[in-house]
Coordinates of C-alpha atoms and ligand atoms in Angstrom, one line a residue:
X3 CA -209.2 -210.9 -246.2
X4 CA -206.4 -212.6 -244.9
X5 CA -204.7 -209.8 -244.0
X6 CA -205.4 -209.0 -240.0
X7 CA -207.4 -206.1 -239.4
X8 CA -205.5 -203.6 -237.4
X9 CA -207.5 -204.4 -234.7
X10 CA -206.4 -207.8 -234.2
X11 CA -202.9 -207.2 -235.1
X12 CA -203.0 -204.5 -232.2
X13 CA -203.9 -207.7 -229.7
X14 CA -201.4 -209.6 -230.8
X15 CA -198.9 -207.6 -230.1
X16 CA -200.1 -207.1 -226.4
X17 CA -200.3 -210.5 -226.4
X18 CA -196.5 -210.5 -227.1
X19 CA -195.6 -208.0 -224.7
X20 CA -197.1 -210.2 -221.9
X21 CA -195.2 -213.4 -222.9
X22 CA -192.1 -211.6 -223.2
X23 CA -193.0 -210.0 -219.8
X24 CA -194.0 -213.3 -218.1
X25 CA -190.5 -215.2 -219.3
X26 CA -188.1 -212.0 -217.8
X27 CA -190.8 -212.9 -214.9
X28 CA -189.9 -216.5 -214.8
X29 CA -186.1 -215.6 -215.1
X30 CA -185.8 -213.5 -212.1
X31 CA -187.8 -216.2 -210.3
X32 CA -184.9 -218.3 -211.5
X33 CA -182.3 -215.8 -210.3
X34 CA -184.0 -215.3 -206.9
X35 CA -184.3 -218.8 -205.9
X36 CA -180.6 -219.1 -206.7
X37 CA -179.4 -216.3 -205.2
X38 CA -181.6 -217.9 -201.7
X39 CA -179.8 -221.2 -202.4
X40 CA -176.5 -219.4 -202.8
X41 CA -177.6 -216.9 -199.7
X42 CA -178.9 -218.9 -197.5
X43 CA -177.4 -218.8 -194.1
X44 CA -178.7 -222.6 -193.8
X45 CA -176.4 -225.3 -194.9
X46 CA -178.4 -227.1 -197.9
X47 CA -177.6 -229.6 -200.4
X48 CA -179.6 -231.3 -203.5
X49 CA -179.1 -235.3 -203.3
X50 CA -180.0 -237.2 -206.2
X51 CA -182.6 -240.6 -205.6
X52 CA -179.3 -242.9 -205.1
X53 CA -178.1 -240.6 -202.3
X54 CA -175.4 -238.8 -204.5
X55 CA -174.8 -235.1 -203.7
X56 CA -175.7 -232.9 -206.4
X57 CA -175.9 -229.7 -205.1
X58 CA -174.2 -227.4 -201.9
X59 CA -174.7 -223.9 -200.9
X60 CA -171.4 -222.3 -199.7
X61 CA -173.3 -222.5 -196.2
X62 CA -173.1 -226.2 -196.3
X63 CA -169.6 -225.9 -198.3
X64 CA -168.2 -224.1 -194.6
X65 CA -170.1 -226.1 -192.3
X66 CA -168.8 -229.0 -193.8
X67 CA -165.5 -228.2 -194.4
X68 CA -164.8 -229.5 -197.7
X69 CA -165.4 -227.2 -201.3
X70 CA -168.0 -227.4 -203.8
X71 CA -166.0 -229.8 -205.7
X72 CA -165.2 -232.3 -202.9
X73 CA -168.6 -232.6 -202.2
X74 CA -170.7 -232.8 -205.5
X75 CA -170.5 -236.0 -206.9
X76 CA -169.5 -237.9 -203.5
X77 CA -172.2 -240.2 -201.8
X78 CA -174.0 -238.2 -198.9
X79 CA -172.8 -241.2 -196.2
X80 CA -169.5 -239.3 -196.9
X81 CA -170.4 -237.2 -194.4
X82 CA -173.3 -238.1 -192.1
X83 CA -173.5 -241.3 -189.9
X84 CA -174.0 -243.7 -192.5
X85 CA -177.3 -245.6 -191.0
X86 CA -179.1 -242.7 -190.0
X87 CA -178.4 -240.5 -193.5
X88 CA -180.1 -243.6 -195.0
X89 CA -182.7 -244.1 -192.9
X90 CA -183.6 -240.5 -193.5
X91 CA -183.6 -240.5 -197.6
X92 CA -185.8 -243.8 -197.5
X93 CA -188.7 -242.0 -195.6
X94 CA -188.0 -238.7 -198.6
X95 CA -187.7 -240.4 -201.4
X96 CA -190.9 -242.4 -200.5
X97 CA -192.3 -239.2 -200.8
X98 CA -192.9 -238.7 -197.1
X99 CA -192.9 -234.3 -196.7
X100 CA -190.6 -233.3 -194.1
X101 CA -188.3 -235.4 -192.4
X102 CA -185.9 -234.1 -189.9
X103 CA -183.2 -236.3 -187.5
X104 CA -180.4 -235.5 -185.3
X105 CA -176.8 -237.2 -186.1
X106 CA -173.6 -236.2 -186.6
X107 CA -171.6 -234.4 -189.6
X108 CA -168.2 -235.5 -190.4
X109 CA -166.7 -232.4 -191.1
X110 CA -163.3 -232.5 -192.8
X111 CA -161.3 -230.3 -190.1
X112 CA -163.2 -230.6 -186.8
X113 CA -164.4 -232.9 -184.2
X114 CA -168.2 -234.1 -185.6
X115 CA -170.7 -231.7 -185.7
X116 CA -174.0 -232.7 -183.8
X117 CA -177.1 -231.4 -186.8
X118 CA -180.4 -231.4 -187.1
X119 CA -180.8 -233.0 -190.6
X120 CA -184.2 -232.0 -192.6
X121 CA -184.7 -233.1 -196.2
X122 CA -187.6 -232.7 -198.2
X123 CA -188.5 -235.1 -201.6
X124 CA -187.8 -232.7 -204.5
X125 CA -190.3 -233.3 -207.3
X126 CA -190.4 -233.3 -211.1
X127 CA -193.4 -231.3 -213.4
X128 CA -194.6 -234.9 -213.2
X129 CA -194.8 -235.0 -209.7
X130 CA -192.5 -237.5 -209.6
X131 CA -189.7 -237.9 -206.6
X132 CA -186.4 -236.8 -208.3
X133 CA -184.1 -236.4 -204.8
X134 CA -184.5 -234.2 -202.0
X135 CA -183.4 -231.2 -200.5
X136 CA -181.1 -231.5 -197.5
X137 CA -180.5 -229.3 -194.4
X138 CA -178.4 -229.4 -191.9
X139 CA -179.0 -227.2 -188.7
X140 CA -175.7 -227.0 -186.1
X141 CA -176.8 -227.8 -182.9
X142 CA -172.9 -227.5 -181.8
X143 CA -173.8 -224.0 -180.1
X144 CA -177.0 -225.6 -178.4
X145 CA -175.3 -228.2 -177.4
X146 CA -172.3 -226.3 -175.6
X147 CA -175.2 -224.5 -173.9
X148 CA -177.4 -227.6 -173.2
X149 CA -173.9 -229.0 -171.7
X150 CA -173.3 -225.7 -169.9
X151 CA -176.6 -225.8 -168.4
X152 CA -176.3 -229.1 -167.2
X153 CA -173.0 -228.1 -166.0
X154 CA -174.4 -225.3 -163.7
X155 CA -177.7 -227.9 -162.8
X156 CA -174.6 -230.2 -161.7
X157 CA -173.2 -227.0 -159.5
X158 CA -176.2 -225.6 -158.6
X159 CA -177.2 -229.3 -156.8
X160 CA -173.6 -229.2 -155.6
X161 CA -173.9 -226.2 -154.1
X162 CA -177.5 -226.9 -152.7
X163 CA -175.8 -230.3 -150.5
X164 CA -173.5 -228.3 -149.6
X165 CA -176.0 -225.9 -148.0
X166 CA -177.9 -228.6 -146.3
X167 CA -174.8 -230.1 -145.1
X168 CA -174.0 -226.3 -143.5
X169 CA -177.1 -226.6 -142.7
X170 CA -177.3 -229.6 -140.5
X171 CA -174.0 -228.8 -139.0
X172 CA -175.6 -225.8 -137.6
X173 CA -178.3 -227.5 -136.7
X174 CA -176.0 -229.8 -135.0
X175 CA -174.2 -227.1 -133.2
X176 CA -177.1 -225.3 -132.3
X177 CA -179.0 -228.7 -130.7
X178 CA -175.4 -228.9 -128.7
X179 CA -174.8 -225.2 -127.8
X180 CA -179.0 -225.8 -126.9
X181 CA -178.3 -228.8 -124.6
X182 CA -175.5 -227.2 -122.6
X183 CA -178.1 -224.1 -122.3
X184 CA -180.5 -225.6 -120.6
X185 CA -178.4 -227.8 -117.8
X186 CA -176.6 -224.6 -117.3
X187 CA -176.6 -224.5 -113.7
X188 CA -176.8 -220.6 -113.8
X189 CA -180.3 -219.4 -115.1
X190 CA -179.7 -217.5 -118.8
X191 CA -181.8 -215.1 -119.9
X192 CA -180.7 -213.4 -123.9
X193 CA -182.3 -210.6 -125.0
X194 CA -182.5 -209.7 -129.1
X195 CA -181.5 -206.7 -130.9
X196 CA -185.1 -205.4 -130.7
X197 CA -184.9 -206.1 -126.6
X198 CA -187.1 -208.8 -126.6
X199 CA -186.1 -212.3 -124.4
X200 CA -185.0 -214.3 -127.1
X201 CA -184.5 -217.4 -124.4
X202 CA -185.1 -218.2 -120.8
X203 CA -183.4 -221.6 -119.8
X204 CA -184.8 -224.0 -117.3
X205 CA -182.8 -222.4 -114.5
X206 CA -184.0 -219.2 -115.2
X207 CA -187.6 -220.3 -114.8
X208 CA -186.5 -221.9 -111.7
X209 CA -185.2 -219.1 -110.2
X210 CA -187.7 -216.7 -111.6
X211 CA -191.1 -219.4 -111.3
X212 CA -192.4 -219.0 -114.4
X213 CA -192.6 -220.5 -117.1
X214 CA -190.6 -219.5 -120.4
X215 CA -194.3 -218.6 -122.4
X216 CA -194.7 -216.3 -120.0
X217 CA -192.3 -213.6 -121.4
X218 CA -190.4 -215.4 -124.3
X219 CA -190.9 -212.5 -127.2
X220 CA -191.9 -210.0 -124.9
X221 CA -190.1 -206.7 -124.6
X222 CA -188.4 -205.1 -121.6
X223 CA -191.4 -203.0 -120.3
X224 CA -193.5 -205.6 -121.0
X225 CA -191.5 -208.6 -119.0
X226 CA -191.0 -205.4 -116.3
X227 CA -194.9 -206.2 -115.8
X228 CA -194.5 -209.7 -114.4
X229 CA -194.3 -209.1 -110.6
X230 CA -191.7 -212.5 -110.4
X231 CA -189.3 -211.2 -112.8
X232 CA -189.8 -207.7 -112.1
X233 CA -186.7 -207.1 -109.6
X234 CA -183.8 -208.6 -112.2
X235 CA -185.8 -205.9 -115.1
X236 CA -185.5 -203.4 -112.3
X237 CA -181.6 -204.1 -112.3
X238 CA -181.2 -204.3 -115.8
X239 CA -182.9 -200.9 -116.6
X240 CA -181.0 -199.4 -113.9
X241 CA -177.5 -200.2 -115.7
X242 CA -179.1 -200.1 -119.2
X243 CA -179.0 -203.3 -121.4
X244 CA -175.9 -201.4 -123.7
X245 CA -173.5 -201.8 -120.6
X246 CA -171.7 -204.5 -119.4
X247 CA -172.1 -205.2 -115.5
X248 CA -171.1 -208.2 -113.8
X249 CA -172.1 -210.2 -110.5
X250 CA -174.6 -207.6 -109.1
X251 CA -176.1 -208.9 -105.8
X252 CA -179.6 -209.3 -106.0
X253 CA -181.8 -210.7 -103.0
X254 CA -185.1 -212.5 -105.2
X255 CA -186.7 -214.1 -101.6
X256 CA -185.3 -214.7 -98.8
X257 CA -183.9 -218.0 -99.1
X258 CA -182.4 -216.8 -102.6
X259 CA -179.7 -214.6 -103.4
X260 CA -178.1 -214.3 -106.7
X261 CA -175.3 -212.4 -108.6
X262 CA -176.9 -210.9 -112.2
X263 CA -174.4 -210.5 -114.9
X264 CA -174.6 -208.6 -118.3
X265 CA -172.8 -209.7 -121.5
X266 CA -172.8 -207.8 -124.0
X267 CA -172.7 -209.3 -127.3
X268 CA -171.3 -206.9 -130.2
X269 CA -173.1 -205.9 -133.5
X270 CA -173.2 -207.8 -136.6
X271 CA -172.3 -210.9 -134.6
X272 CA -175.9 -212.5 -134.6
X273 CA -179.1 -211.2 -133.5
X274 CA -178.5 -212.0 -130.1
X275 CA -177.8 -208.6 -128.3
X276 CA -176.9 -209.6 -124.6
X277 CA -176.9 -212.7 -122.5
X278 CA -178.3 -212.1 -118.8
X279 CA -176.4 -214.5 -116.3
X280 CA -178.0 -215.4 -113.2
X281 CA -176.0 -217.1 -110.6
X282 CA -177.2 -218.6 -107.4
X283 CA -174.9 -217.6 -104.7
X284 CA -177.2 -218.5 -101.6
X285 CA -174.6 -220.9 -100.5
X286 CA -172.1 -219.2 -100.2
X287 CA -173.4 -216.6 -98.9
X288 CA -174.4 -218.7 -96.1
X289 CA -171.2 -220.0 -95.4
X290 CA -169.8 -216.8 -96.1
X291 CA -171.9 -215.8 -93.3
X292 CA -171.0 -218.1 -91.4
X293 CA -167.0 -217.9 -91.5
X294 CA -168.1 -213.9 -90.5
X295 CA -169.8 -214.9 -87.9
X296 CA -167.4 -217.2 -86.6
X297 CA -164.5 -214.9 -86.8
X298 CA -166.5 -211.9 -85.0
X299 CA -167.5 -214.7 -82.0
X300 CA -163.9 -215.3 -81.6
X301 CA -162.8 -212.1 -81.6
X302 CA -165.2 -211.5 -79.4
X303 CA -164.3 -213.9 -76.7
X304 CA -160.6 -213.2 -77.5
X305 CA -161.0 -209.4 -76.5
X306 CA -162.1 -209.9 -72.7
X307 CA -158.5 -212.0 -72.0
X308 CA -156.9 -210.1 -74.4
X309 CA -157.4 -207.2 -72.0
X310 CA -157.1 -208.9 -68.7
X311 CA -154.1 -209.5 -69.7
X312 CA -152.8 -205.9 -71.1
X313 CA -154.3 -204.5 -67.4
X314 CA -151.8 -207.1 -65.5
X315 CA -149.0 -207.0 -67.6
X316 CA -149.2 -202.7 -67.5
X317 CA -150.0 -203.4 -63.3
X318 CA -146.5 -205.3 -63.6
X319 CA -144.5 -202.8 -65.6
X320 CA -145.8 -199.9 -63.0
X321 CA -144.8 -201.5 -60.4
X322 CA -148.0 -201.3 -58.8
X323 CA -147.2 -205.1 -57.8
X324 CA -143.9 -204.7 -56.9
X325 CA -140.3 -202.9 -57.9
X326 CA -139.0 -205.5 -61.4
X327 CA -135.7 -206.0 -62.0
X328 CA -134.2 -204.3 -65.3
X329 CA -134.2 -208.3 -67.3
X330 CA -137.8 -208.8 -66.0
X331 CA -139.4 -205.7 -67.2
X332 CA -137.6 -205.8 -70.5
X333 CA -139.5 -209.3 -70.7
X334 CA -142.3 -208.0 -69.6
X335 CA -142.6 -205.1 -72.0
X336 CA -142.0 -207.6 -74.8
X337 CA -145.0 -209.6 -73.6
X338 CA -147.0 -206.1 -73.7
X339 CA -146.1 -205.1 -77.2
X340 CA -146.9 -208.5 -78.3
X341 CA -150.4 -208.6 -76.4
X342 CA -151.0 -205.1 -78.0
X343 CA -150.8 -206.2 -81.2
X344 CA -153.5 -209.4 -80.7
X345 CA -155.3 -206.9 -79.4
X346 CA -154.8 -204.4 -82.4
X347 CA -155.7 -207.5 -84.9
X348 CA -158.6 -209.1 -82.7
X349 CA -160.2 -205.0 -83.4
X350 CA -159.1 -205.2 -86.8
X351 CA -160.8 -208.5 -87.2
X352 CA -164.3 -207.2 -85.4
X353 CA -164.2 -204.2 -87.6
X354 CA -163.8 -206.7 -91.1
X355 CA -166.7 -208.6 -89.5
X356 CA -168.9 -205.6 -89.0
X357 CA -167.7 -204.1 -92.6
X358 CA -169.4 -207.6 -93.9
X359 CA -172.1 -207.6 -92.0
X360 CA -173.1 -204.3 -92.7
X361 CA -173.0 -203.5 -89.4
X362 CA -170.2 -200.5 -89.2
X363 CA -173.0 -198.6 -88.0
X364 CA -171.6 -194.2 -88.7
X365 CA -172.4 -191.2 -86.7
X366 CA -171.2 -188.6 -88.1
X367 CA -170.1 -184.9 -86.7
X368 CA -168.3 -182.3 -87.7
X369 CA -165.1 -183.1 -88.4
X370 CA -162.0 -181.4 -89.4
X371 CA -159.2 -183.5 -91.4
X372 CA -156.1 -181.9 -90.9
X373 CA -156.7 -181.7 -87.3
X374 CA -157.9 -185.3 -87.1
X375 CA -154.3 -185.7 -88.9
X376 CA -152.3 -183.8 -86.2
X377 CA -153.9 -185.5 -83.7
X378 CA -152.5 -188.9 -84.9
X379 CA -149.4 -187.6 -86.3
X380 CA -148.3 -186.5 -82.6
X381 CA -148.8 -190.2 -81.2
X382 CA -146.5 -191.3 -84.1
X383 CA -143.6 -188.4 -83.2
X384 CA -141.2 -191.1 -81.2
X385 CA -141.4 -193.5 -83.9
X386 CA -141.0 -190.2 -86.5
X387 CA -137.8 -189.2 -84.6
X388 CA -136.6 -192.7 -83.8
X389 CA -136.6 -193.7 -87.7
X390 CA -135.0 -190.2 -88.3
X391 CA -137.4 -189.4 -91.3
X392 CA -137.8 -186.3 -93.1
X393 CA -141.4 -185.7 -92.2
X394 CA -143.3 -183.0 -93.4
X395 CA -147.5 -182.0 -92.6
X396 CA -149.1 -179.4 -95.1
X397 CA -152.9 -178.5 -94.5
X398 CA -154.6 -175.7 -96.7
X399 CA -155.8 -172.5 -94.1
X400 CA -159.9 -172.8 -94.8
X401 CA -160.3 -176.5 -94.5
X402 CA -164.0 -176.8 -94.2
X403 CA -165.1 -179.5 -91.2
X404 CA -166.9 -182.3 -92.8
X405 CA -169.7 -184.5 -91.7
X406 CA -167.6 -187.8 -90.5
X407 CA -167.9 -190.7 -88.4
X408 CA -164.8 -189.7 -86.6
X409 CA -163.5 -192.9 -84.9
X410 CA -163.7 -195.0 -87.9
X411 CA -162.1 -192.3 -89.9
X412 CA -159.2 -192.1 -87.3
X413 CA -158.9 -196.0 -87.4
X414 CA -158.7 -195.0 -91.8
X415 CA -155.8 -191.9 -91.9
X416 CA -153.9 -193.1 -88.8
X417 CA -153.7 -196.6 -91.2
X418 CA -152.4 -194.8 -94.0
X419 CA -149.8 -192.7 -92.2
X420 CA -148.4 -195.5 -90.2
X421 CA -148.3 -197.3 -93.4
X422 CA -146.2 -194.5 -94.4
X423 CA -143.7 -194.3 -91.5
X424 CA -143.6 -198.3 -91.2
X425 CA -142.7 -199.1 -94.7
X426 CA -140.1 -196.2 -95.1
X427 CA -136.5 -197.3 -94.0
X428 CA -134.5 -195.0 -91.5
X429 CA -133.6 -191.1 -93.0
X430 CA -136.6 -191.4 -95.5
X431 CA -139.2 -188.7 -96.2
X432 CA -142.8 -188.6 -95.8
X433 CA -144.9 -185.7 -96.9
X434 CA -148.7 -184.8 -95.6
X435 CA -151.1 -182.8 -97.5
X436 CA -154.3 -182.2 -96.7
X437 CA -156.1 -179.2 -100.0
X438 CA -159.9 -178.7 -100.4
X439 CA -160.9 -178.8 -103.8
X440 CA -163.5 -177.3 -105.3
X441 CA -166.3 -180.2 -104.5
X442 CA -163.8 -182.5 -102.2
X443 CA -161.1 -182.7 -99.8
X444 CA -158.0 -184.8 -100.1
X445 CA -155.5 -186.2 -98.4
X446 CA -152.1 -187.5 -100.2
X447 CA -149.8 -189.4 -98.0
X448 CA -146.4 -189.7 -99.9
X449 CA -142.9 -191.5 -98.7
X450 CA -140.0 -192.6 -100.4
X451 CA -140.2 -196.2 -98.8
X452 CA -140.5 -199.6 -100.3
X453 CA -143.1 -199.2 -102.3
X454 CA -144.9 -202.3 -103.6
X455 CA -144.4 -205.0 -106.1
X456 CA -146.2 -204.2 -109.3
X457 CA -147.3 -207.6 -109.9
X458 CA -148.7 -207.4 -106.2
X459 CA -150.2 -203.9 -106.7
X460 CA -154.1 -205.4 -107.4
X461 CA -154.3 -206.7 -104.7
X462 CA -153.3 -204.5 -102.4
X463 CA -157.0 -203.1 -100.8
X464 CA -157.9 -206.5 -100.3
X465 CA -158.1 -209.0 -96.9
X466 CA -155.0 -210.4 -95.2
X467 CA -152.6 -208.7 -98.3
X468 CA -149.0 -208.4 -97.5
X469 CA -146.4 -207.0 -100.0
X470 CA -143.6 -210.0 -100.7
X471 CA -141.0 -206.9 -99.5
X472 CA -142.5 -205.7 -96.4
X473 CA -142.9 -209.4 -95.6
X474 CA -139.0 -210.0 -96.0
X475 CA -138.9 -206.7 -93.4
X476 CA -140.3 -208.7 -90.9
X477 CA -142.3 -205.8 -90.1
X478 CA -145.5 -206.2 -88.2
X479 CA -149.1 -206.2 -89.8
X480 CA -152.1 -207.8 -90.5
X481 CA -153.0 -207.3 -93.8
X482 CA -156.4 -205.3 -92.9
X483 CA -155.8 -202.0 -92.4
X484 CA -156.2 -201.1 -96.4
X485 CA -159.2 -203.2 -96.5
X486 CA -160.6 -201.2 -93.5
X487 CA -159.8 -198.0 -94.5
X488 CA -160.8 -198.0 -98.1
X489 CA -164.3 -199.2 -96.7
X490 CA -164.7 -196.5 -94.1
X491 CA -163.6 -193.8 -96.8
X492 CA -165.8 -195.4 -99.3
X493 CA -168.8 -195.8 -96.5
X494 CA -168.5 -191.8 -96.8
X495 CA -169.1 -191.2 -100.6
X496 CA -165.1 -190.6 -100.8
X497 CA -162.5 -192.5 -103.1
X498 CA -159.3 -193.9 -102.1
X499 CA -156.1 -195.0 -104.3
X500 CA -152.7 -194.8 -104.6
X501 CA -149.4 -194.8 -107.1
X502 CA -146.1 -197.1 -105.6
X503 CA -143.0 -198.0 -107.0
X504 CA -141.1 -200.7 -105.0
X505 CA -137.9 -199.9 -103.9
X506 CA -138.7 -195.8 -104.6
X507 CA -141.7 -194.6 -102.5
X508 CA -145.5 -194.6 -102.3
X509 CA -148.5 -191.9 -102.9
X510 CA -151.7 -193.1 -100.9
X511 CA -154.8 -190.6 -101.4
X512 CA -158.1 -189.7 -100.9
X513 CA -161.1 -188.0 -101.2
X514 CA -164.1 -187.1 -99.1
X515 CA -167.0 -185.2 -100.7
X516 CA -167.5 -182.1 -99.0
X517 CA -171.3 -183.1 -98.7
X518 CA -170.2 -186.8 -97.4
X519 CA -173.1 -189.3 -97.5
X520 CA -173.2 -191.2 -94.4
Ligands
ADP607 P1 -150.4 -204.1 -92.8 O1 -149.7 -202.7 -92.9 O2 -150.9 -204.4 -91.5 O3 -149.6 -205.2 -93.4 P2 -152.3 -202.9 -94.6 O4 -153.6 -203.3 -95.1 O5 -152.2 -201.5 -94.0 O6 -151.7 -204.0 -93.7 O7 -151.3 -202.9 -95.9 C1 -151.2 -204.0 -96.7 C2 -149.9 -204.0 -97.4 O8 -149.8 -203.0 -98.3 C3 -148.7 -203.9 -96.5 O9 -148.4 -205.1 -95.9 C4 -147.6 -203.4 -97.4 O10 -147.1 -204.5 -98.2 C5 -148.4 -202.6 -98.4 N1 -148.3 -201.1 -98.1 C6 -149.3 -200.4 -97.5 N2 -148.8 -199.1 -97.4 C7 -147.6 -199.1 -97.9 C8 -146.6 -198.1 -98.0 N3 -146.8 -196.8 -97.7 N4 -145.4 -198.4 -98.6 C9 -145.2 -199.7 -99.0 N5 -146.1 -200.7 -98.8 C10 -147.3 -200.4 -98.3

């Protein structure tokens, strides 16, 4: 009966088959937890209770720096900071679980490696500590970043006092550009990109009487609405806010005239769009006034002499008060000429005066150039022959008569054409020409005189101007007739200009509309 029944040897044999199937079990455990070790992408090492190394993975092998057999066998101080390695393995091998502290790894080629160090006791079937398992995790790359990061903190608060400093200079400029704002003496009004008044200075609310709440932010049509303010928005809309315009005359009350100019500021340079000047020119206005005044009183009181004395001197030279001897009346013709021309600059002045005053009243009548032209050319024939100039007079057939005040526009051509035959030198030419155009007429004056000095040539049209050349000439002149004329032809809607070279001849022209406004 000792033999097993078939039954049990049956169970044995299973029995078998499991052992045999638990040990290849236990071997491939074996396998896998060494092919971890070996695998591992974490640098670990086995160190024995007296803090030998027993054991390195070839992760710990590169991090490191030194091979298998440099390392096992060596005391771990070798390569981590000696008091802190220590400190570490006491707390393991007193069985504490995890302990983990940063230091440095003494690697045999590089600079020391900041790691985290974790090491865990390793135990025996007993239970009992044997060593511990070490790991070491490079902080190197988290480090550099950490570093980097404080780096661009660093930069970043750099760049940030930097700002502020911008900053406060700005703030600096813009409290001085402020300050010189508002004691402008001109009133400054700026208007934004969107039209709306960005700023009204204390001069401007002066001027104006209000106060800046009152339109500050508003837009154009709104401002327009405030009744004080209204006549500069009137202005403004009138040459549009996109132009330029400088020193328009604007009366505000009676006591207050000002000059309104627009500055235009370009795009992209701030979100100011224009700056609206406002400049009190009540004073001198007044004494501008007043100098008119003064002049047109004296001329005034110089005419009635002026003319007693051109109606003895002309009784002298008819003889009415007796026969003159040849000497005397060549005296007293001098004395004639030279009253005549007092006389010619006394009118000249009274005409400036009333041109400023606004008192050159027009009456206008039908008026035919050319023939106006004739009419003055024929008083000028002695002088014409005298000077022996080549003088030509060209009119178009159909010249249409135009509505013209015509004593003020003989006291305007006759200036231009004795301009003409003054300022050209003996044999010269002149040539007339009076054409109608299709919505004008014109009138070109042309000699080969002196012409003018270029540098002089701006001011030509205005008060008192005498060319530097004609001056040398010691011809006669006042300095007005341009002045004068270019008023009267302007005071009819025409336009009035000219082309000169000095020392080669002159072009003086211009237009009248054929419906003149006067
Ligand atoms: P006036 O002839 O009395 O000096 P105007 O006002 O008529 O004054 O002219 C101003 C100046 O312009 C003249 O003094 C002269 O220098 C210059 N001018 C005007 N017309 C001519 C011209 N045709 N040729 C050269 N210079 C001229």
């Amino acid at each position: 009966m000792n033999e097993k029944t078939k039954k049990e040897k049956g169970a044995d044999e299973a029995r078998e088959e499991k052992i045999k199937l638990l040990l290849e079990d236990v071997i491939s455990l074996e396998d896998y937890a060494h092919d971890l070790f070996a695998f591992s992408p974490l640098p670990i090492s086995f160190v024995s209770p007296v803090n030998v190394i027993l054991e390195v993975n070839p992760s710990f092998e590169q991090l490191a720096g030194y091979d298998f057999s440099q390392l096992v066998g060596e005391p771990i101080e070798k390569i981590f900071e000696k008091r802190k390695i220590e400190n570490l393995a006491q707390g393991v091998l007193k069985g504490e679980e995890v302990r983990a502290k940063e230091m440095l790894l003494f690697s045999k080629k590089k600079d020391p490696i900041p790691v985290q160090v974790f090491a865990k006791p390793r135990r025996n079937e007993e239970e009992e500590v044997v060593g511990y398992f070490l790991g070491a995790f490079d902080l190197s790359e988290i480090k550099k970043t950490e570093q980097e990061l404080r780096q661009s903190q660093t930069a970043l608060l750099n760049i940030l006092e930097d700002t502020e400093e911008a900053r406060k200079k700005a703030e600096q400029e813009r409290e001085k550009t402020s300050a010189i704002i508002e004691s402008l003496s001109d009133g400054i009004l700026a208007f934004n990109r969107e039209k709306r008044v960005a700023l009204v200075n204390p001069k401007a609310e002066d001027i104006f009487e209000l106060g800046q709440e009152e339109i500050r932010g508003e837009s154009l049509s709104s401002v327009s609405a405030v009744e004080k303010i209204n006549p500069l928005i009137e202005v403004i809309r009138e040459r549009g806010l996109e132009k330029e315009f400088s020193r328009v005359e604007l009366s505000l009350r009676e006591d207050l005239i000002v000059e309104v100019s627009n500055i235009v500021i370009p795009k992209g340079k701030g979100e100011l769009a224009n700056i609206i000047i406002v400049h009190d020119v009540t004073r001198e206005k007044v004494v501008e006034r007043l100098k008119t005044e003064f002049v047109s009183i004296s001329a005034h009181q110089l005419r009635t002499p002026l003319s007693a004395i051109k109606w003895s001197l002309k009784m002298l030279l008819d003889g009415d008060l007796g026969e003159l001897e040849k000497e005397q009346k060549e005296f007293i013709e001098k004395t004639y000429w030279s009253n005549e021309r007092m006389i010619n600059l006394v009118n000249s002045l009274l005409n400036v005066t009333r041109i400023e005053e606004g008192r050159f009243i027009y009456k206008p009548e039908p008026v035919d150039l050319g023939k106006l032209a004739e009419e003055i050319i024929r008083t000028l024939k002695p002088t014409i022959s005298k000077k022996n100039l080549n003088f030509s007079f060209k009119k178009d057939k159909n010249l249409p008569r135009l509505k013209l005040d015509r004593e003020k526009m003989r006291i305007a051509v006759q200036n231009i054409i004795e301009n003409a035959v003054k300022y050209t030198l003996e044999g010269g030419k002149v040539e007339i020409r009076v054409v109608k155009k299709e919505k004008e007429v014109e009138m070109r004056v042309k000699d080969t005189g002196v012409g003018i000095p270029k540098e002089q040539q701006e001011r030509i049209f205005t008060k008192f101007f005498r060319g530097s050349n004609v001056v040398r000439l010691e011809t006669v002149g006042t300095g007005l007739g341009l002045f004068i004329a270019q008023n009267i032809v302007r005071a009819h809607g025409g336009e009035m200009d000219f082309k000169s070279r000095e020392g080669e001849g002159s072009t003086f022209w211009f237009t009248l509309p054929l419906e003149t406004k006067v």
